[in-house]
Coordinates of C-alpha atoms in Angstrom, one line a residue:
M135 CA 27.1 4.1 -27.9
G136 CA 26.1 4.9 -24.3
G137 CA 28.3 5.7 -21.4
A138 CA 27.4 9.4 -21.3
K139 CA 27.9 11.5 -18.2
V140 CA 24.9 13.8 -17.5
L141 CA 24.7 16.6 -14.9
A142 CA 21.0 17.6 -14.3
T143 CA 20.2 20.7 -12.3
T144 CA 17.0 21.4 -10.5
S145 CA 15.6 24.3 -8.5
S146 CA 13.3 22.0 -6.5
Y147 CA 15.8 19.6 -5.0
S148 CA 14.0 17.1 -2.8
R149 CA 13.6 13.4 -2.3
Q150 CA 10.8 13.3 -4.8
T151 CA 13.0 14.9 -7.4
T152 CA 15.9 12.6 -6.8
L153 CA 13.7 9.6 -7.0
F154 CA 12.4 10.8 -10.3
F155 CA 15.9 11.1 -11.8
E156 CA 16.9 7.8 -10.1
D157 CA 14.0 6.0 -11.9
I158 CA 15.1 7.6 -15.2
Y159 CA 18.6 6.3 -14.7
R160 CA 17.5 2.8 -13.9
K161 CA 15.3 2.6 -17.0
Y162 CA 17.6 4.3 -19.5
G163 CA 21.2 4.4 -18.1
S164 CA 23.6 2.2 -20.0
R165 CA 26.9 0.6 -18.9
G166 CA 29.4 3.2 -17.8
S167 CA 26.9 6.1 -17.8
E168 CA 26.6 8.5 -14.9
L169 CA 23.7 10.8 -13.9
M170 CA 24.3 13.5 -11.2
V171 CA 21.6 15.7 -9.8
V172 CA 22.5 19.0 -8.1
P173 CA 20.5 21.9 -6.8
F174 CA 20.8 25.1 -8.9
N175 CA 19.2 28.5 -9.1
Q176 CA 19.8 30.1 -12.5
G177 CA 18.8 33.5 -11.0
S178 CA 21.9 33.3 -8.7
V179 CA 25.3 34.5 -9.9
Q180 CA 26.9 32.5 -7.0
D181 CA 25.2 29.3 -8.1
I182 CA 26.4 29.8 -11.7
D183 CA 30.0 30.3 -10.5
S184 CA 29.8 27.3 -8.2
L185 CA 28.2 25.0 -10.8
V186 CA 30.9 25.7 -13.4
T187 CA 33.7 25.3 -10.8
F188 CA 32.1 22.1 -9.7
V189 CA 32.0 20.7 -13.2
F190 CA 35.4 21.7 -14.5
G191 CA 37.3 21.8 -11.2
Q192 CA 36.0 19.2 -8.8
L193 CA 34.6 16.6 -11.3
G194 CA 37.2 17.3 -13.9
W195 CA 34.6 17.0 -16.6
D196 CA 34.4 18.9 -19.9
L197 CA 31.0 20.0 -21.4
D198 CA 29.9 18.8 -24.8
Y199 CA 26.2 19.9 -24.6
V200 CA 24.5 22.6 -22.5
V201 CA 20.7 23.0 -22.3
P202 CA 20.0 26.1 -20.2
F203 CA 16.2 25.9 -20.3
A204 CA 15.3 27.5 -16.9
A205 CA 12.3 29.7 -17.0
V206 CA 10.0 31.7 -14.7
S207 CA 6.3 32.1 -15.4
D208 CA 5.2 35.8 -15.2
I209 CA 1.5 35.7 -16.2
G210 CA -0.4 38.9 -15.8
S211 CA 2.5 41.3 -15.9
T212 CA 2.0 44.1 -18.4
V213 CA 3.9 47.3 -19.2
D214 CA 2.1 49.3 -16.6
N215 CA 2.7 46.9 -13.7
L216 CA 6.2 45.4 -14.2
G217 CA 7.7 44.5 -10.9
S218 CA 10.6 42.7 -9.3
H219 CA 9.2 39.3 -10.3
S220 CA 9.4 40.4 -14.0
E221 CA 13.0 41.5 -13.5
L222 CA 13.8 38.1 -11.9
A223 CA 12.3 36.3 -14.8
H224 CA 14.4 38.4 -17.2
R225 CA 17.5 37.7 -15.2
V226 CA 16.9 33.9 -15.3
M227 CA 16.0 33.7 -19.0
L228 CA 18.5 36.2 -20.4
T229 CA 21.2 37.8 -18.2
N230 CA 22.3 34.7 -16.4
V231 CA 22.1 32.5 -19.6
L232 CA 24.7 34.8 -21.1
R233 CA 26.7 34.8 -17.8
L234 CA 26.6 31.0 -17.8
L235 CA 28.0 30.9 -21.4
G236 CA 30.7 33.3 -20.4
R237 CA 31.8 31.2 -17.4
I238 CA 31.9 28.1 -19.5
K239 CA 34.1 29.9 -22.1
L240 CA 36.5 31.0 -19.4
A241 CA 36.6 27.5 -17.9
K242 CA 37.4 25.9 -21.2
A243 CA 40.2 28.4 -21.8
K244 CA 41.6 27.8 -18.3
Y245 CA 41.6 24.0 -18.6
K246 CA 43.0 23.9 -22.1
S247 CA 39.9 22.5 -23.9
A248 CA 39.5 25.3 -26.5
G249 CA 39.4 22.8 -29.4
R250 CA 36.3 21.0 -28.0
P251 CA 33.5 23.5 -28.1
A252 CA 30.3 22.9 -26.1
L253 CA 27.1 23.0 -28.1
V254 CA 24.6 25.2 -26.3
V255 CA 20.9 24.8 -27.3
L256 CA 19.3 28.2 -26.7
P257 CA 15.5 28.2 -25.9
L258 CA 14.2 30.8 -28.4
S259 CA 10.5 31.6 -29.0
P260 CA 8.2 33.0 -31.7
N261 CA 6.5 34.9 -28.9
H262 CA 7.9 38.4 -29.1
G263 CA 5.2 40.1 -27.2
N264 CA 2.4 38.5 -29.3
F265 CA 0.5 37.1 -26.3
G266 CA 0.9 40.1 -24.0
G267 CA 0.6 40.0 -20.3
D268 CA 3.7 37.8 -19.8
G269 CA 6.2 40.4 -18.4
L270 CA 9.6 40.5 -20.1
Y271 CA 9.4 37.1 -21.7
G272 CA 9.4 38.4 -25.2
E273 CA 12.2 40.8 -24.6
S274 CA 14.4 38.1 -23.1
K275 CA 13.8 35.8 -26.1
I276 CA 14.5 38.5 -28.7
A277 CA 17.7 39.5 -26.8
L278 CA 18.9 35.9 -26.8
E279 CA 19.0 36.1 -30.6
T280 CA 21.9 38.5 -30.4
V281 CA 24.1 35.5 -29.4
F282 CA 24.2 34.5 -33.1
N283 CA 26.1 37.8 -33.8
R284 CA 28.1 37.6 -30.6
W285 CA 29.5 34.2 -31.6
T286 CA 31.4 35.9 -34.3
S287 CA 32.1 39.3 -32.8
E288 CA 33.3 38.1 -29.4
M289 CA 35.2 35.1 -30.9
W290 CA 33.4 32.2 -29.2
R291 CA 34.5 29.7 -31.8
G292 CA 36.4 26.8 -30.4
Y293 CA 34.8 27.3 -27.0
I294 CA 31.0 27.6 -27.6
S295 CA 28.8 26.5 -30.4
I296 CA 25.2 27.7 -30.8
A297 CA 22.0 25.9 -31.8
G298 CA 18.9 28.2 -31.4
A299 CA 15.7 26.2 -31.0
V300 CA 12.6 28.4 -31.8
I301 CA 10.2 26.4 -29.6
G302 CA 6.6 26.4 -30.7
W303 CA 3.3 26.0 -28.8
T304 CA 4.0 23.1 -26.4
R305 CA 0.9 21.9 -24.5
G306 CA 1.1 20.9 -20.8
T307 CA 4.3 22.7 -19.8
G308 CA 4.4 25.0 -16.8
L309 CA 4.7 28.2 -18.9
M310 CA 1.8 27.2 -21.2
S311 CA -0.5 25.6 -18.7
A312 CA -2.8 28.6 -18.7
N313 CA -3.2 28.4 -22.5
N314 CA -4.0 24.7 -22.8
L315 CA -7.7 25.4 -23.2
V316 CA -7.2 27.4 -26.4
A317 CA -4.7 25.0 -28.0
E318 CA -7.4 23.5 -30.2
S319 CA -8.3 26.9 -31.7
I320 CA -4.7 27.5 -32.5
E321 CA -4.5 24.2 -34.4
N322 CA -7.7 25.2 -36.3
A323 CA -5.8 28.4 -37.3
G324 CA -3.2 26.3 -39.1
V325 CA -0.5 26.1 -36.4
R326 CA 1.0 22.9 -35.2
T327 CA 1.1 22.4 -31.4
F328 CA 3.3 19.9 -29.7
S329 CA 3.2 17.6 -26.7
P330 CA 6.2 17.8 -24.3
R331 CA 7.4 14.5 -25.7
E332 CA 7.2 15.6 -29.3
M333 CA 9.1 18.9 -28.6
A334 CA 11.7 17.0 -26.5
F335 CA 12.3 14.7 -29.5
N336 CA 12.8 17.7 -31.8
I337 CA 15.2 19.4 -29.4
I338 CA 17.3 16.2 -28.9
G339 CA 17.6 16.0 -32.7
L340 CA 19.8 19.1 -32.5
L341 CA 22.3 17.1 -30.5
N342 CA 22.9 14.9 -33.5
S343 CA 26.5 14.7 -34.6
R344 CA 25.7 16.2 -38.1
V345 CA 24.0 19.2 -36.6
T346 CA 26.9 19.6 -34.1
R347 CA 29.5 19.6 -36.9
V348 CA 27.5 22.4 -38.6
A349 CA 27.2 24.4 -35.4
H350 CA 31.0 24.2 -34.8
R351 CA 31.4 26.2 -38.1
Q352 CA 28.5 28.6 -37.7
P353 CA 25.4 29.0 -35.4
V354 CA 22.4 26.9 -36.3
W355 CA 18.8 28.3 -36.3
A356 CA 16.2 25.6 -35.8
D357 CA 12.6 26.6 -36.5
L358 CA 10.5 24.3 -34.3
S359 CA 7.6 26.8 -34.0
G360 CA 5.1 24.8 -36.1
G361 CA 4.1 27.9 -37.9
L362 CA 3.3 29.9 -34.8
N363 CA 5.7 32.7 -36.0
Q364 CA 3.6 33.0 -39.2
L365 CA 0.3 33.5 -37.3
T366 CA -0.9 37.1 -37.3
Q367 CA -3.4 38.3 -34.7
L368 CA -2.4 35.6 -32.2
N369 CA -3.6 37.6 -29.2
A370 CA -6.9 38.3 -30.9
I371 CA -7.5 34.6 -31.5
V372 CA -6.5 33.6 -28.0
D373 CA -8.7 36.4 -26.4
S374 CA -11.7 35.4 -28.7
E375 CA -11.4 31.7 -27.7
R376 CA -11.1 32.6 -24.0
S377 CA -14.2 34.8 -24.2
R378 CA -16.1 32.0 -26.0
I379 CA -15.1 29.4 -23.4
K380 CA -16.1 31.8 -20.6
V381 CA -19.5 32.5 -22.1
T382 CA -20.2 28.8 -22.7
C383 CA -19.2 28.0 -19.1
E384 CA -21.5 30.7 -17.7
V385 CA -24.4 29.6 -19.8
K386 CA -24.0 26.0 -18.7
Q387 CA -23.7 27.0 -15.1
R388 CA -26.9 29.0 -15.3
I389 CA -28.8 26.1 -17.0
L390 CA -27.5 23.7 -14.3
Q391 CA -28.6 26.1 -11.5
D392 CA -32.1 26.6 -13.1
T393 CA -32.5 22.8 -13.5
A394 CA -31.4 22.2 -9.9
Y395 CA -33.8 24.9 -8.6
E396 CA -36.8 23.4 -10.5
V397 CA -36.0 19.9 -9.1
T398 CA -35.6 21.3 -5.6
M399 CA -38.9 23.1 -5.8
Q400 CA -40.7 20.1 -7.2
Y401 CA -39.4 17.7 -4.5
Q402 CA -38.9 20.2 -1.7
A403 CA -40.1 18.0 1.1
L404 CA -37.9 15.1 0.0
F405 CA -34.8 17.3 -0.3
S406 CA -35.3 18.9 3.1
N407 CA -35.7 15.5 4.8
S408 CA -32.7 14.1 3.0
A409 CA -30.5 17.0 3.8
A410 CA -31.4 16.8 7.5
Q411 CA -30.7 13.1 7.6
N412 CA -27.5 13.2 5.7
E413 CA -25.8 16.1 7.3
T414 CA -22.4 14.5 7.8
K415 CA -18.8 15.6 7.9
L416 CA -15.9 14.0 6.1
L417 CA -13.9 11.3 8.0
A418 CA -10.2 11.3 8.2
K419 CA -8.2 8.9 6.0
L420 CA -5.9 7.3 8.5
Q421 CA -3.3 5.1 6.8
N422 CA -0.3 3.0 7.8
H423 CA 2.6 4.1 5.5
F424 CA 4.5 0.9 5.2
P425 CA 7.6 0.9 2.9
A426 CA 6.7 0.0 -0.7
T427 CA 7.9 -3.4 -1.7
K428 CA 10.1 -3.2 -4.9
R429 CA 9.8 -5.6 -7.7
Y430 CA 12.6 -8.1 -8.4
E431 CA 13.4 -6.2 -11.7
D432 CA 13.9 -3.0 -9.7
L433 CA 16.7 -4.6 -7.6
Q434 CA 19.2 -5.1 -10.4
N435 CA 21.9 -3.2 -8.4
L436 CA 21.7 -5.9 -5.6
H437 CA 21.9 -9.0 -7.8
Y438 CA 25.5 -9.4 -6.9
L439 CA 24.3 -10.6 -3.4
Q440 CA 22.5 -13.5 -5.0
G441 CA 23.9 -16.9 -3.9
M442 CA 26.0 -15.6 -1.0
V443 CA 23.8 -17.4 1.6
N444 CA 21.2 -20.2 1.6
L445 CA 18.0 -18.4 2.1
D446 CA 16.3 -21.7 3.1
K447 CA 18.4 -21.8 6.3
V448 CA 18.5 -18.1 7.2
V449 CA 16.1 -16.5 9.6
V450 CA 15.4 -12.8 8.7
V451 CA 13.7 -10.5 11.2
T452 CA 12.8 -7.1 10.0
G453 CA 10.8 -4.2 11.3
Y454 CA 10.9 -0.5 11.9
G455 CA 9.4 1.9 14.4
E456 CA 10.0 5.3 15.9
V457 CA 9.2 7.0 19.2
G458 CA 10.3 10.6 19.6
P459 CA 9.3 14.1 20.7
H460 CA 6.9 14.4 17.7
G461 CA 5.3 11.0 18.3
N462 CA 6.2 8.7 15.5
A463 CA 7.7 8.9 12.0
N464 CA 4.5 9.9 10.3
T465 CA 3.7 12.8 12.6
R466 CA 7.4 13.9 12.8
W467 CA 7.5 14.1 9.0
E468 CA 4.4 16.3 8.9
F469 CA 6.1 18.7 11.3
E470 CA 9.4 18.7 9.4
A471 CA 7.9 19.0 5.9
F472 CA 4.9 21.2 6.4
G473 CA 5.3 22.9 9.8
E474 CA 1.8 21.8 10.8
L475 CA -0.3 18.7 11.3
S476 CA -2.9 17.4 9.0
T477 CA -6.3 16.2 10.3
E478 CA -5.0 12.6 10.3
G479 CA -1.8 13.7 12.1
C480 CA -3.8 15.4 14.8
I481 CA -5.9 12.4 15.3
E482 CA -2.9 10.1 15.6
L483 CA -1.1 12.4 18.1
A484 CA -4.2 13.1 20.1
W485 CA -4.6 9.4 20.6
I486 CA -0.9 8.9 21.4
M487 CA -1.2 11.7 24.0
G488 CA -4.4 10.2 25.5
L489 CA -6.6 13.2 24.6
I490 CA -9.1 11.0 22.7
K491 CA -9.9 7.3 22.7
H492 CA -12.0 5.1 20.3
H493 CA -15.5 4.2 21.4
N494 CA -17.8 1.5 20.1
G495 CA -21.0 1.2 22.1
L496 CA -23.7 3.3 23.8
S497 CA -22.7 7.0 24.0
P498 CA -23.2 8.4 27.6
A499 CA -24.0 11.8 26.0
T500 CA -26.8 10.7 23.6
G501 CA -27.7 7.2 24.8
Q502 CA -27.4 6.0 21.2
H503 CA -24.9 3.5 19.8
Y504 CA -21.8 5.4 18.7
I505 CA -18.6 4.4 16.9
G506 CA -15.8 6.9 16.7
W507 CA -13.6 9.1 18.8
V508 CA -14.5 10.5 22.2
D509 CA -12.8 12.9 24.5
S510 CA -10.9 11.0 27.2
K511 CA -12.0 13.2 30.1
S512 CA -15.6 13.9 29.3
N513 CA -16.4 10.9 27.0
E514 CA -18.1 13.4 24.7
P515 CA -18.1 12.3 21.0
V516 CA -15.7 14.2 18.9
L517 CA -16.0 14.2 15.0
D518 CA -12.8 13.6 12.9
A519 CA -13.2 17.1 11.3
D520 CA -13.3 18.8 14.8
I521 CA -10.3 17.1 16.3
K522 CA -7.7 19.5 14.8
E523 CA -9.5 22.6 15.8
R524 CA -10.0 21.3 19.3
Y525 CA -6.6 19.8 20.2
H526 CA -4.1 21.2 17.7
E527 CA -2.9 24.1 19.9
Y528 CA -2.4 21.8 22.9
I529 CA -0.6 19.2 20.8
L530 CA 1.8 21.8 19.4
A531 CA 2.5 23.1 23.0
H532 CA 3.2 19.6 24.4
T533 CA 5.2 17.9 21.7
G534 CA 8.6 18.3 20.1
I535 CA 11.7 20.1 21.6
R536 CA 10.2 22.3 24.3
L537 CA 10.6 23.6 27.9
I538 CA 10.9 20.8 30.4
E539 CA 7.6 19.7 31.8
S540 CA 8.1 18.7 35.5
E541 CA 5.2 16.2 35.4
L542 CA 7.0 14.2 32.7
T543 CA 10.3 14.1 34.6
G544 CA 9.3 12.9 38.1
G545 CA 8.8 16.5 39.4
Y546 CA 12.2 17.7 38.2
D547 CA 12.2 21.5 38.0
P548 CA 15.2 22.9 36.1
T549 CA 14.8 26.3 37.9
K550 CA 15.2 24.5 41.3
K551 CA 17.8 21.9 40.5
M552 CA 18.9 20.1 43.7
V553 CA 22.6 19.5 44.3
L554 CA 24.6 18.3 47.4
R555 CA 26.9 20.9 48.9
E556 CA 29.8 19.8 51.1
V557 CA 30.0 21.7 54.5
S558 CA 32.6 21.4 57.3
I559 CA 31.3 21.1 60.9
E560 CA 32.6 24.0 63.1
H561 CA 31.8 22.3 66.5
D562 CA 30.9 18.9 67.8
M563 CA 27.3 17.9 67.1
E564 CA 24.8 16.1 69.2
P565 CA 24.6 12.3 68.6
F566 CA 21.8 10.8 66.6
E567 CA 20.6 7.3 66.0
A568 CA 21.3 5.4 62.8
S569 CA 21.4 1.8 61.5
A570 CA 24.6 -0.2 61.6
E571 CA 25.2 0.2 57.9
E572 CA 24.7 4.0 58.0
A573 CA 27.0 4.3 61.0
A574 CA 29.7 2.4 59.2
A575 CA 29.3 4.6 56.1
F576 CA 29.7 7.8 58.1
K577 CA 32.8 6.4 59.8
Q578 CA 34.3 5.4 56.5
S579 CA 33.8 8.8 55.0
N580 CA 35.1 10.9 57.9
D581 CA 37.4 8.5 59.8
D582 CA 38.4 10.1 63.2
K583 CA 36.0 13.0 62.7
V584 CA 33.0 10.7 63.6
D585 CA 32.3 8.7 66.8
I586 CA 30.0 5.7 66.6
W587 CA 28.9 3.2 69.2
K588 CA 26.3 0.5 69.6
N589 CA 23.2 1.2 71.8
G590 CA 23.0 -1.9 74.0
D591 CA 21.0 -4.8 72.6
S592 CA 18.6 -2.7 70.6
G593 CA 20.6 -3.2 67.4
S594 CA 20.8 0.6 66.7
W595 CA 23.9 2.7 66.7
S596 CA 24.7 6.3 67.7
V597 CA 26.6 8.7 65.5
R598 CA 28.3 12.0 66.5
F599 CA 30.0 14.3 64.1
L600 CA 33.0 16.0 65.5
K601 CA 34.5 19.4 64.6
G602 CA 36.0 19.3 61.1
A603 CA 33.8 16.5 59.8
L604 CA 32.4 16.9 56.3
I605 CA 28.7 16.5 55.6
R606 CA 26.6 17.1 52.4
V607 CA 23.5 19.2 52.5
P608 CA 21.0 19.8 49.6
A609 CA 21.1 23.2 47.9
A610 CA 18.9 24.6 45.1
V611 CA 20.6 26.1 42.0
S612 CA 19.1 27.4 38.8
A613 CA 20.1 25.3 35.8
D614 CA 20.8 26.9 32.4
R615 CA 19.3 23.8 30.5
L616 CA 15.6 24.4 30.3
V617 CA 14.8 22.8 27.0
A618 CA 14.7 19.1 26.2
G619 CA 13.3 16.7 23.5
L620 CA 10.6 15.1 25.7
L621 CA 8.1 12.5 24.6
P622 CA 4.6 13.9 23.9
T623 CA 2.8 14.7 27.1
G624 CA 0.5 11.7 28.0
W625 CA 2.5 9.1 26.0
N626 CA 2.0 5.7 27.4
A627 CA 3.4 2.4 26.2
K628 CA 0.3 0.5 27.4
R629 CA -1.7 2.3 24.8
F630 CA 0.2 0.5 22.1
G631 CA -0.7 -2.9 23.5
I632 CA 2.6 -3.5 25.3
P633 CA 2.2 -5.6 28.4
D634 CA 2.8 -4.3 31.9
D635 CA 5.8 -6.5 32.6
V636 CA 7.6 -5.0 29.6
V637 CA 6.5 -1.4 30.4
K638 CA 8.0 -1.6 33.9
Q639 CA 11.4 -2.5 32.4
V640 CA 11.5 0.5 30.0
D641 CA 12.6 3.9 31.1
P642 CA 10.9 6.4 28.7

């Protein structure tokens, strides 16, 4: 049928996440369908209230299906070291799931949609403490099963329908990533394990209209465990397999170490010379991050522009660039996203700031041919791996939004800002010599408070300020604006290959 409206929530809302969902929509979205992605923290009561209000109030939607599958991994927490993280996980996987259902029930009653219940697929589990060391995971899953009784006792019918999915061993998910190594042993014990795609297919089957009609009459229990709930001594099997894998790894490591030791002893001279000759450090991977070109098929949303102009007669000039307090777009993004520079970012900014330069020729320090970076002042070779340690602190202090550096602003010192102060003359002053233009300007500004006259044939003029004339004298004041977004210290347009005549026309 198509045309569904889907609201997806994510606790890691970022550009990468939105692009992921955008790609899904482009591949599978049908005519009239909508996909909306919003940030959401299921551990927050405020987020739950805001989400339900947003759906029913602002969007004016009603909910047909709800899949509250948020989970928090709590590996290593046992009964003797339960902490706040375990309580948070319990809150996310139980308390706020019930709270979310309650808010949806209230919203449906408020907006008069009681005859259109929302089917909630509950994430149940056969793990009721069988694994151990997973905090309150088992307790939260057992407690969710009480919803089957609450549906009747608290009169949810007409508002909420329940389909409980007992999810089996699913390989490759965040919660089960630590157990992927022992999945094969579980299969050997007669239990079916699932890939994420297989389990997703099973869960989507619960949204079938036939299952939905049954769930509207009574809660549905779907056993998708693959027999995991029938397996006894689960923890013993897992621990045994982990121990076997650990012993196998240790044996193989010892064998490899002994073999390497024998080869080293047998060819000791060869290994020592080779190590001395090949003592190198990793090079940085400098890249130009140009925008990725999309395929024609990925631009379906722009096909309506086709035929508007004759492309054979249109000149298109495109390009992009950035110059700012953090250098360029690449280095600025590293500051914004990570709060520090990578090795590649340090190299790029160090070059932009004139701290290093590239050298290809005889090294003054060693007398040998050298290709690589050298310090701009000493011409001493600098390895890629050492640039961050050597220049990172200086780069951080002289880039970005920072205290004004007078050497970058023509000697301007914000603590000694010069202003002109107007002063009235209290008595006639002695005459002084000036040019004709200056004398005329003084006369124009003070009128009868200034006398001017020409000094013979010399071409100069005399000026005398009379009592009451106004003159402007410089005065130093302390400015309250000490911070600015300056270009990186040492930035020079010539370093980018821009010719002198263009540089002289630009005010950085």
